[in-house]
Short mmCIF file of N, CA and C in Angstrom, two decimals:
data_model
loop_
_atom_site.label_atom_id
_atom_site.label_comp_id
_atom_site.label_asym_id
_atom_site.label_seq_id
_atom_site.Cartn_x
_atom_site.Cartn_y
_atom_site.Cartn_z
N UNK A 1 0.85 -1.18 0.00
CA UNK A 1 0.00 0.00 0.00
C UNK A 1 0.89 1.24 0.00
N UNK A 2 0.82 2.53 -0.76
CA UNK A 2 1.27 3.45 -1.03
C UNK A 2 0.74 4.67 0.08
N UNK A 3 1.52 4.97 0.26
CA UNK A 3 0.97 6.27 1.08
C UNK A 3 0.87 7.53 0.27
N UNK A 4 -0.83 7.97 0.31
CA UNK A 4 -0.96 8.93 -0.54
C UNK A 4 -1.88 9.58 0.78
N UNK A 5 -1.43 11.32 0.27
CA UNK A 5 -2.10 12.39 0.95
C UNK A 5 -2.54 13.17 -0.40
N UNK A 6 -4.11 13.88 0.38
CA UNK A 6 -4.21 14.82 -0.63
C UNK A 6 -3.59 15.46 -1.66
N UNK A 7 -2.27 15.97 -1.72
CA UNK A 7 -1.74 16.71 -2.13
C UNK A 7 -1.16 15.74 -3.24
N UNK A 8 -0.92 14.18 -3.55
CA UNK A 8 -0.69 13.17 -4.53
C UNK A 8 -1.77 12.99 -5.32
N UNK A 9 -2.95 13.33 -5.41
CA UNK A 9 -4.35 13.41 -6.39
C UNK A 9 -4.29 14.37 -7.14
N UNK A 10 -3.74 14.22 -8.32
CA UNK A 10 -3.40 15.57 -9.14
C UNK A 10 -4.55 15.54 -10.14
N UNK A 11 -5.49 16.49 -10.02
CA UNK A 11 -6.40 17.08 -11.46
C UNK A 11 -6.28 16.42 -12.98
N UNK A 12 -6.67 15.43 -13.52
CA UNK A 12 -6.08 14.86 -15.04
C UNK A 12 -5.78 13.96 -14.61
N UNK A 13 -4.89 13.45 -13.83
CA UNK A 13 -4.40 11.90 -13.83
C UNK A 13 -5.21 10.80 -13.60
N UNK A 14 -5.06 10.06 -14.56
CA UNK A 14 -5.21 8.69 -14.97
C UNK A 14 -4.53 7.67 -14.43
N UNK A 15 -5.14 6.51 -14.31
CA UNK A 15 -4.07 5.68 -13.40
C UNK A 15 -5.11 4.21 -13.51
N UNK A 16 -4.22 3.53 -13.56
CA UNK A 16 -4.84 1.56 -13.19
C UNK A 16 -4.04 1.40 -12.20
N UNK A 17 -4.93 -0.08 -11.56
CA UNK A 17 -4.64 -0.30 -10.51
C UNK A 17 -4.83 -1.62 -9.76
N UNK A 18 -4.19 -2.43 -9.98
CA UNK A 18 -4.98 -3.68 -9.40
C UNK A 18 -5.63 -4.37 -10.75
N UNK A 19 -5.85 -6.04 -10.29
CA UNK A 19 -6.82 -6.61 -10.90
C UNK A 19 -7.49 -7.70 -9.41
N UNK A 20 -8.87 -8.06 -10.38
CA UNK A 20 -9.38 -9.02 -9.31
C UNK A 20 -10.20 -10.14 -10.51
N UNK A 21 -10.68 -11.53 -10.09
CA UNK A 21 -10.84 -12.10 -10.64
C UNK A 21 -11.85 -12.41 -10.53
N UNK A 22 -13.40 -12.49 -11.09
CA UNK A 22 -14.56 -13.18 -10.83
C UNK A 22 -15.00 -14.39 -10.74
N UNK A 23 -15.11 -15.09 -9.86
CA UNK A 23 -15.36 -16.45 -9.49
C UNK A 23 -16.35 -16.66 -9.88
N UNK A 24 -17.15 -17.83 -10.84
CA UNK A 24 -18.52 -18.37 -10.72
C UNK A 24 -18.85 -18.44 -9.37
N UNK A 25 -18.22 -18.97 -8.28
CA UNK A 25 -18.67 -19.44 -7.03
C UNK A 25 -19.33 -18.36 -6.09
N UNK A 26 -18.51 -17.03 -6.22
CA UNK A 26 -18.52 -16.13 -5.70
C UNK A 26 -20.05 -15.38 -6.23
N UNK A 27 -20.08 -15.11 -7.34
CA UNK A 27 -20.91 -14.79 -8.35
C UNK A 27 -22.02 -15.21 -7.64
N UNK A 28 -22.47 -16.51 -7.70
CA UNK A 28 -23.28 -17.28 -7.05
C UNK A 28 -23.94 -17.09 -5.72
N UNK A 29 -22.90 -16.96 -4.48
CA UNK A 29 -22.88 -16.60 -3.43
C UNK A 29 -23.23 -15.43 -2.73
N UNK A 30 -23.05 -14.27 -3.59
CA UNK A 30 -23.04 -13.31 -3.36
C UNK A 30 -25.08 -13.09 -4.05
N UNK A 31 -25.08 -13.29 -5.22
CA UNK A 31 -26.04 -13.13 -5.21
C UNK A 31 -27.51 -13.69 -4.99
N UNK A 32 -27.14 -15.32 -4.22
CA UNK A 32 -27.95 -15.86 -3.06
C UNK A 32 -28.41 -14.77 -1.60
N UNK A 33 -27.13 -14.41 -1.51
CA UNK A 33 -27.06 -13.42 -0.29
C UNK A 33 -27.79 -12.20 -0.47
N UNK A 34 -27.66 -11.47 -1.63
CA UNK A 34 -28.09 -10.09 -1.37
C UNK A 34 -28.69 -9.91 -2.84
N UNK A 35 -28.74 -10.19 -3.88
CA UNK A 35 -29.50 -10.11 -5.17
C UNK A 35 -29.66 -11.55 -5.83
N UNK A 36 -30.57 -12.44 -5.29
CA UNK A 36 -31.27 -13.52 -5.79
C UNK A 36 -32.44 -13.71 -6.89
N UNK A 37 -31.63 -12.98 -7.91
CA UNK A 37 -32.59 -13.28 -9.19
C UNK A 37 -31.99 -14.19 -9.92
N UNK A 38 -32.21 -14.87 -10.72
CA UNK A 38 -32.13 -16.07 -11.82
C UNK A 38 -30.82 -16.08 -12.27
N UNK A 39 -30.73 -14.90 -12.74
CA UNK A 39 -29.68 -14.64 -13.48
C UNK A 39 -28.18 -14.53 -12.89
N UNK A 40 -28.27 -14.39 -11.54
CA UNK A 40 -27.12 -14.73 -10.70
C UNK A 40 -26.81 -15.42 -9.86
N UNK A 41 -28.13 -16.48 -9.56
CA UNK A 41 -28.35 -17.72 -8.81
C UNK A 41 -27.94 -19.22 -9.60
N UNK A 42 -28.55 -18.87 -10.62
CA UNK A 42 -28.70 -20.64 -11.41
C UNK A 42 -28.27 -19.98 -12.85
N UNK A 43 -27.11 -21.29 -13.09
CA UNK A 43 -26.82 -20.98 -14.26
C UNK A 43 -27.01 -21.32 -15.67
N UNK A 44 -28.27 -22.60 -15.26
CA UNK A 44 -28.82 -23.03 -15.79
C UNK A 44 -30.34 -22.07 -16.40
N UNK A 45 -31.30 -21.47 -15.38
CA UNK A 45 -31.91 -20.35 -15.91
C UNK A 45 -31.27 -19.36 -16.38
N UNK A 46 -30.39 -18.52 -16.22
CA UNK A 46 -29.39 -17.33 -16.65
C UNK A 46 -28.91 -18.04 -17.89
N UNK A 47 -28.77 -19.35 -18.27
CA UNK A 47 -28.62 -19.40 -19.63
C UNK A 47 -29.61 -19.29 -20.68
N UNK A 48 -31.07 -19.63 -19.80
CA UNK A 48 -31.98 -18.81 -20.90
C UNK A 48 -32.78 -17.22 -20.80
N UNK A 49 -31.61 -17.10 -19.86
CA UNK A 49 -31.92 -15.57 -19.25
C UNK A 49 -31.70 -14.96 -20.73
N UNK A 50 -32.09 -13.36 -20.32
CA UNK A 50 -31.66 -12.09 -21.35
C UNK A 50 -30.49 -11.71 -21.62
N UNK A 51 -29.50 -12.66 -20.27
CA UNK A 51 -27.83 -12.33 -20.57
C UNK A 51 -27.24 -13.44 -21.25
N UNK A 52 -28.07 -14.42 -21.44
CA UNK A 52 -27.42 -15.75 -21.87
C UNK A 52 -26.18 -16.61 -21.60
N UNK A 53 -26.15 -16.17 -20.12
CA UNK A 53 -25.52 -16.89 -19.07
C UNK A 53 -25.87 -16.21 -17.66
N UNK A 54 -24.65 -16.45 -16.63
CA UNK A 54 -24.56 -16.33 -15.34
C UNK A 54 -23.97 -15.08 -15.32
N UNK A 55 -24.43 -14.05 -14.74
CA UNK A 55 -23.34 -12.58 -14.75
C UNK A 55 -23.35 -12.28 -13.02
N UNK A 56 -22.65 -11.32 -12.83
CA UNK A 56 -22.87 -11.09 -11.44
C UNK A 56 -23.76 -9.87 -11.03
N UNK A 57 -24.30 -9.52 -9.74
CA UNK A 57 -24.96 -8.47 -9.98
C UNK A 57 -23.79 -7.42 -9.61
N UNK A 58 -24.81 -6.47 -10.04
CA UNK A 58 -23.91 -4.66 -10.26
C UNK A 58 -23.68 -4.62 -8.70
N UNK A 59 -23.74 -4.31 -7.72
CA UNK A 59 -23.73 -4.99 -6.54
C UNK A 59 -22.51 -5.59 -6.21
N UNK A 60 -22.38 -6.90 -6.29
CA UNK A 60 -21.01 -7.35 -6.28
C UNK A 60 -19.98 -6.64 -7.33
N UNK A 61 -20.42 -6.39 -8.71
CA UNK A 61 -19.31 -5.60 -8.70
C UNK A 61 -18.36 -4.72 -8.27
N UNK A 62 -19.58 -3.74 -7.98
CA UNK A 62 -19.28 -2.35 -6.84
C UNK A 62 -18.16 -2.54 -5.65
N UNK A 63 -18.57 -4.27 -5.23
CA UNK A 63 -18.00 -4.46 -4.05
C UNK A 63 -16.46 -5.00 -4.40
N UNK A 64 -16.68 -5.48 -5.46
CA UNK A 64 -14.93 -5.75 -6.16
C UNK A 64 -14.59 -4.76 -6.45
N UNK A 65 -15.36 -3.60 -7.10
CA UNK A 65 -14.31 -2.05 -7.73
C UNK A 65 -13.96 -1.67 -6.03
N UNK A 66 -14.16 -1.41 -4.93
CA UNK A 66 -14.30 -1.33 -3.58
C UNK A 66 -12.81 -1.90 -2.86
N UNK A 67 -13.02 -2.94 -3.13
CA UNK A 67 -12.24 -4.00 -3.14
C UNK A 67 -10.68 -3.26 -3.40
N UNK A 68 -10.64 -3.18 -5.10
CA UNK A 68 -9.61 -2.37 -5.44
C UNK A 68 -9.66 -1.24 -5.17
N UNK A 69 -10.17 -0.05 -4.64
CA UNK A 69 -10.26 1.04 -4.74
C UNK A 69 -9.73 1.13 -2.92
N UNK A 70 -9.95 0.39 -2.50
CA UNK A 70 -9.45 0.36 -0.86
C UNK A 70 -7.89 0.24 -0.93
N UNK A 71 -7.21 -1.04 -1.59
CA UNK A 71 -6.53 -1.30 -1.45
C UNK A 71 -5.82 -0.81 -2.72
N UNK A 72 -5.49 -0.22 -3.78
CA UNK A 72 -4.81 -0.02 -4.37
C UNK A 72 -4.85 1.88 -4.45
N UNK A 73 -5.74 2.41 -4.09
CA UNK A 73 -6.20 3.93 -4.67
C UNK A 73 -6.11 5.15 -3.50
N UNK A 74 -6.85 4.33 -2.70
CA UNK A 74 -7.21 5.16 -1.08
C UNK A 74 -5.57 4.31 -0.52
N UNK A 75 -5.54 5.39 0.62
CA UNK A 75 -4.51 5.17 1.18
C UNK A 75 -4.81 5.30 2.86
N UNK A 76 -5.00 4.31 3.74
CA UNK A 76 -5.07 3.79 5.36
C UNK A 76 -4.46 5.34 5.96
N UNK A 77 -3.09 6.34 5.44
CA UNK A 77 -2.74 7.18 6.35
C UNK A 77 -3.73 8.69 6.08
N UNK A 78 -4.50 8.43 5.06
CA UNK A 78 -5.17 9.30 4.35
C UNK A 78 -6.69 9.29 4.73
N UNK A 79 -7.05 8.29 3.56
CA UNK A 79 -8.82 8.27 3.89
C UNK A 79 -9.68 8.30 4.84
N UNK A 80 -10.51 9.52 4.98
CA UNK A 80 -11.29 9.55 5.73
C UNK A 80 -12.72 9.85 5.90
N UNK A 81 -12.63 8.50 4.54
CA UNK A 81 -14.65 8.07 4.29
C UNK A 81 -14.75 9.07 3.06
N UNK A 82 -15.83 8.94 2.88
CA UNK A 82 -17.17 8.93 1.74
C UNK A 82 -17.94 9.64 1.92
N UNK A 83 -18.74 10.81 1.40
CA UNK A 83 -19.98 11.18 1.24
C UNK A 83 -21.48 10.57 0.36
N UNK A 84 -20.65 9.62 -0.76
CA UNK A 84 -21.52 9.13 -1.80
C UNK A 84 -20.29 8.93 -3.05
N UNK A 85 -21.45 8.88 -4.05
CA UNK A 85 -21.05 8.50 -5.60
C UNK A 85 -21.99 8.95 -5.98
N UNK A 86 -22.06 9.06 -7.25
CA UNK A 86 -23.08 9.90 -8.08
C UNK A 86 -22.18 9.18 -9.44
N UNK A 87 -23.22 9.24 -10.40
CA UNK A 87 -23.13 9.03 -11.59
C UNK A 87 -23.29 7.18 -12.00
N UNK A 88 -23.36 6.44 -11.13
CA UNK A 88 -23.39 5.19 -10.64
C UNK A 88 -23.75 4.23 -12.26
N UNK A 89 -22.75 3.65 -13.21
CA UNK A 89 -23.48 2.64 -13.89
C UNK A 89 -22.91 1.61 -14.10
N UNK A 90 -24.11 0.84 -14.40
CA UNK A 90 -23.47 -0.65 -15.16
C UNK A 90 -23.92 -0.99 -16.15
N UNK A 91 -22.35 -0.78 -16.90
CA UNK A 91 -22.47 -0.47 -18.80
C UNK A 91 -22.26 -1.83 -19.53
N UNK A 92 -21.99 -3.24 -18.87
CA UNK A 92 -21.49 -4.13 -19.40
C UNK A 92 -21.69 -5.86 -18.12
N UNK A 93 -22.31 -6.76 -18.60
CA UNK A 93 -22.44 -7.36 -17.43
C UNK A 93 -21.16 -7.83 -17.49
N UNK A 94 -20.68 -8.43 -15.82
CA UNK A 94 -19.57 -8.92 -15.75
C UNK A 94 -19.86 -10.51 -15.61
N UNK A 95 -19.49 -11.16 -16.47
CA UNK A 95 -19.29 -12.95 -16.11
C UNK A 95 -18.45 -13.13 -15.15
N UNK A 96 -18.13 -14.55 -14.93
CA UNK A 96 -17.74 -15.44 -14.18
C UNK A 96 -16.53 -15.59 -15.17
N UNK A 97 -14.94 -15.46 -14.68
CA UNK A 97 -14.18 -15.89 -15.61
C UNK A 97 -13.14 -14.59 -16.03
N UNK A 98 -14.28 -13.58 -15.25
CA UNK A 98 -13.70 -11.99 -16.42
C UNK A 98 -12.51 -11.67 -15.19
N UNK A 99 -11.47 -11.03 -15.39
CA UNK A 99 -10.87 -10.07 -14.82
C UNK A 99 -10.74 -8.45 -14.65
N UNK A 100 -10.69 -8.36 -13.80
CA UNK A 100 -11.33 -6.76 -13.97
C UNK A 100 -10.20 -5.65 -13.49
N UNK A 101 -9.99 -4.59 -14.00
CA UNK A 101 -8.80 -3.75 -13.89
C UNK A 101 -9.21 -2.26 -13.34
N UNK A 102 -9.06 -1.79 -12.16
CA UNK A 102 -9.44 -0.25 -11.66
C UNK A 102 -8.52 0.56 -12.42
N UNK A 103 -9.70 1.90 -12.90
CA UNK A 103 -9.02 2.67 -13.13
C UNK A 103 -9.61 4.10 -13.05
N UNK A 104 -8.37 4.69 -12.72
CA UNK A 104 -9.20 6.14 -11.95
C UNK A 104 -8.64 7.47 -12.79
N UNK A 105 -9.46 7.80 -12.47
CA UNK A 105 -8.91 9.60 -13.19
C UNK A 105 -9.53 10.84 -11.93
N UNK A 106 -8.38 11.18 -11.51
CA UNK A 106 -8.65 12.28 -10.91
C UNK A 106 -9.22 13.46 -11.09
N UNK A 107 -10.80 13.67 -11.34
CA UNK A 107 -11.28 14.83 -12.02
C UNK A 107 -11.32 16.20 -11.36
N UNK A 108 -11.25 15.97 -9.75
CA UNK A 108 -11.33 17.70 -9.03
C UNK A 108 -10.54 16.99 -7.79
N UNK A 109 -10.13 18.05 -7.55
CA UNK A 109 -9.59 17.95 -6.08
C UNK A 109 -8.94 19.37 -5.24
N UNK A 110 -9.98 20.17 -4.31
CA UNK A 110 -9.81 21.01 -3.53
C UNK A 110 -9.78 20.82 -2.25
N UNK A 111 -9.17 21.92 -1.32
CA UNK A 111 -9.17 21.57 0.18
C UNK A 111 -10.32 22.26 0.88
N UNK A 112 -10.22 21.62 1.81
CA UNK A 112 -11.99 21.87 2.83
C UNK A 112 -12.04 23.32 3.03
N UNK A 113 -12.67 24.26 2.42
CA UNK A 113 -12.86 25.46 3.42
C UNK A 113 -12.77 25.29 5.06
N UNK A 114 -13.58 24.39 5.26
CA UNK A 114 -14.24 24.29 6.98
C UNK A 114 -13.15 23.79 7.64
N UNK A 115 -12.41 22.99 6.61
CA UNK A 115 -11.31 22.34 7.48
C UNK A 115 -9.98 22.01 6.76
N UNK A 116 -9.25 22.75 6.55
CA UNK A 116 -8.34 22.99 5.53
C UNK A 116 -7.37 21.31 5.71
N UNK A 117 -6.98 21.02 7.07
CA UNK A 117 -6.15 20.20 6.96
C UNK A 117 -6.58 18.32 6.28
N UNK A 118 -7.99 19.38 5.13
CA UNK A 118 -8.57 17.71 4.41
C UNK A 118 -8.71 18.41 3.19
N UNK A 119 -8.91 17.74 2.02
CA UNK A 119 -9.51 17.69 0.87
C UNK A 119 -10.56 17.36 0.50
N UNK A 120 -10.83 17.56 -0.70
CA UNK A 120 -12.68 17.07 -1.01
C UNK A 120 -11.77 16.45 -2.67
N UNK A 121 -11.95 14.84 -2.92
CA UNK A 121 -11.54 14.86 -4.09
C UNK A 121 -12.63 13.61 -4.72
N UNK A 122 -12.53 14.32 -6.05
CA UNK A 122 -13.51 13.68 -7.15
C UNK A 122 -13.03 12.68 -7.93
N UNK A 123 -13.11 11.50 -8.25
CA UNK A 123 -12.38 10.82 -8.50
C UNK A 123 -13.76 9.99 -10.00
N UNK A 124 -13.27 9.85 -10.81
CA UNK A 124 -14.25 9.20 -11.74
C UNK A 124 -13.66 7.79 -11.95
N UNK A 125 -13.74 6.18 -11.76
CA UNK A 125 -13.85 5.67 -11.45
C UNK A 125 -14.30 4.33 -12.61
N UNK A 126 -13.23 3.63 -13.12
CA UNK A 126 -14.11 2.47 -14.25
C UNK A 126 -13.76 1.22 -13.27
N UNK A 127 -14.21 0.08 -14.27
CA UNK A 127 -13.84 -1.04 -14.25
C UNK A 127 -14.08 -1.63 -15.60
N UNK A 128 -12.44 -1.90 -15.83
CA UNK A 128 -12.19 -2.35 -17.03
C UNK A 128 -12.28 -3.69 -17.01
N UNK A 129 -12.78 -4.97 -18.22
CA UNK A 129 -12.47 -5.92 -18.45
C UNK A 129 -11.14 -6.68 -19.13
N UNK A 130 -10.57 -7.56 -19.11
CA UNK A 130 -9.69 -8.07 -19.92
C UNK A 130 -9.99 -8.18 -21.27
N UNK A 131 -11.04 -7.50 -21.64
CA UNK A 131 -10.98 -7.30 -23.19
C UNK A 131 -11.06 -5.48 -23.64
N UNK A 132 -10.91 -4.72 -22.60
CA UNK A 132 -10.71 -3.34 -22.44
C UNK A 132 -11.92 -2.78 -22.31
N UNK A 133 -12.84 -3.54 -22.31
CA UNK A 133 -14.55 -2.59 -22.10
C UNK A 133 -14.19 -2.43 -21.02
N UNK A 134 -15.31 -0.89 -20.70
CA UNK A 134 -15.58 -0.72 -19.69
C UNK A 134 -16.85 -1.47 -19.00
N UNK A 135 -16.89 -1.38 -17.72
CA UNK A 135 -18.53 -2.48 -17.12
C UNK A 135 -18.95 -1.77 -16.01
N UNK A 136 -17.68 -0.99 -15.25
CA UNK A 136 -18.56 -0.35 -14.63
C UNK A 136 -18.15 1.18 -14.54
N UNK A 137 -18.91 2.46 -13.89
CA UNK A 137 -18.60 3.73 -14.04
C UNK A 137 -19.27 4.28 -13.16
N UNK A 138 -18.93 5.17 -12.10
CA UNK A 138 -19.44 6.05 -11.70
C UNK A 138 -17.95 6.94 -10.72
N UNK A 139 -18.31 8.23 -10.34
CA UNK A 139 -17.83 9.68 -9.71
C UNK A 139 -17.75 9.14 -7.99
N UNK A 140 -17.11 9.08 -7.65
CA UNK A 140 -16.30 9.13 -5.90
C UNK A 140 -16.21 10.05 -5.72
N UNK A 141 -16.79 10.91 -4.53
CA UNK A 141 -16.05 12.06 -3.89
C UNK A 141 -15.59 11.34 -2.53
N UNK A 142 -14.08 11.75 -2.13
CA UNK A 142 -14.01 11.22 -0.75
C UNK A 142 -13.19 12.59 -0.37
N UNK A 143 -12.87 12.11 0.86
CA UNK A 143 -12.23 12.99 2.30
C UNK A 143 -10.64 12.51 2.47
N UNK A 144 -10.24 13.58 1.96
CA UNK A 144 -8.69 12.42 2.03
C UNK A 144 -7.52 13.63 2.82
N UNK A 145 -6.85 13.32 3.97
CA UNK A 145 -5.99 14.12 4.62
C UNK A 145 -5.30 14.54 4.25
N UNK A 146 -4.89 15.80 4.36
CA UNK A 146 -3.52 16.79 3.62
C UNK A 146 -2.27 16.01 4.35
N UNK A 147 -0.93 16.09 3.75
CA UNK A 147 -0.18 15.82 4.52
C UNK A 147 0.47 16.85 4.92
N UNK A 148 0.42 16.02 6.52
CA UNK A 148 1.30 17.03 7.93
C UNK A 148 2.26 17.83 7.33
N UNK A 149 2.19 18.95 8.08
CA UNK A 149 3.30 19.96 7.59
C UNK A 149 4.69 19.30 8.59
N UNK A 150 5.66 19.24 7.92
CA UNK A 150 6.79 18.68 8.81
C UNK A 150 7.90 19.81 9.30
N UNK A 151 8.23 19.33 10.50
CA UNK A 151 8.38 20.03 11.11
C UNK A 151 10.11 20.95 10.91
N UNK A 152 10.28 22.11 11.39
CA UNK A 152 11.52 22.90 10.89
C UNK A 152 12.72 21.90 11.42
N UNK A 153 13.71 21.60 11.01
CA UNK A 153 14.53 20.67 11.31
C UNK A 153 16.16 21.38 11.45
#
C-alpha cells in the first residue's frame, strides 16, 4: 500500500490499478445473499436468461471495484470516508471468468474550506475488463488528509 495524501491526487491523472478475478462461485454466493434473481443464482436459468448466461450483480461488482479502490487507490494514512457516488453505472455485465482492472482519473480535487487540513476529491472511477470494455462507471467524492506539515529541522 502506497501512502498517498491529498496533495498526490493531481487534477487529469489517470491511473490503473490492481486486478481481481470473478469467481462463478462467488458470483453465485453473493447473489444468493443479497441479489437472488435467476440470473445470478442458477446458471442453468441465466442461460436462458436475457444475458445468456450467469453474470454477477452490479452490486457485487461495486464491491470488487471497492475492493480495489481500498486497497490499491485510497490510502489507510489518508482516507477519511465517503460522502456518496453519483453518476453510478453498469455499462457491461460482468461474467464469471472476467478479470477486472481499476481505473481512476482524478477529475477535481480542492481543500476543505471548513477544514483545511482535508480535501474534497472527485475521483471518476471504471472497471475495465480483460478485453478493455468498460462495465462499470461512476464519480467518488471522498475525504482524504492533507499531509502534515513537517516540522523545521
Amino acid at each position: 500500500m502506497i501512502e498517498r495524501y491529498f496533495e498526490d491526487y493531481v487534477p487529469g491523472t489517470t491511473s490503473e490499478h490492481g486486478t481481481v478475478q470473478v469467481a462463478e462461485t462467488e458470483v453465485v454466493e453473493f447473489g444468493r445473499r443479497f441479489d437472488p434473481q435467476p440470473f445470478h443464482v442458477d446458471a442453468e436459468a441465466a442461460a436462458a436468461g436475457p444475458f445468456g448466461g450467469l453474470i454477477a450483480s452490479g452490486w457485487h461488482t461495486c464491491a470488487l471495484m471497492m475492493r480495489l479502490l481500498a486497497e490499491e487507490y485510497l490510502s489507510p494514512v489518508s482516507s477519511l470516508g465517503s460522502p456518496g457516488v453519483d453518476q453510478l453505472r453498469w455499462i457491461l455485465p460482468v461474467r464469471p471468468g472476467d478479470e477486472l482492472t481499476l481505473r481512476t482519473t482524478v477529475e477535481d480535487a480542492r481543500i476543505s474550506r471548513s477544514k483545511p487540513d482535508r480535501g474534497i476529491l472527485q475521483t471518476r472511477i471504471e472497471l475495465v475488463n480483460q478485453a478493455g470494455d468498460v462495465v462499470l462507471r461512476l464519480v467518488a467524492t471522498n475525504l482524504v488528509r492533507a499531509r502534515p506539515d513537517t516540522p523545521a529541522g
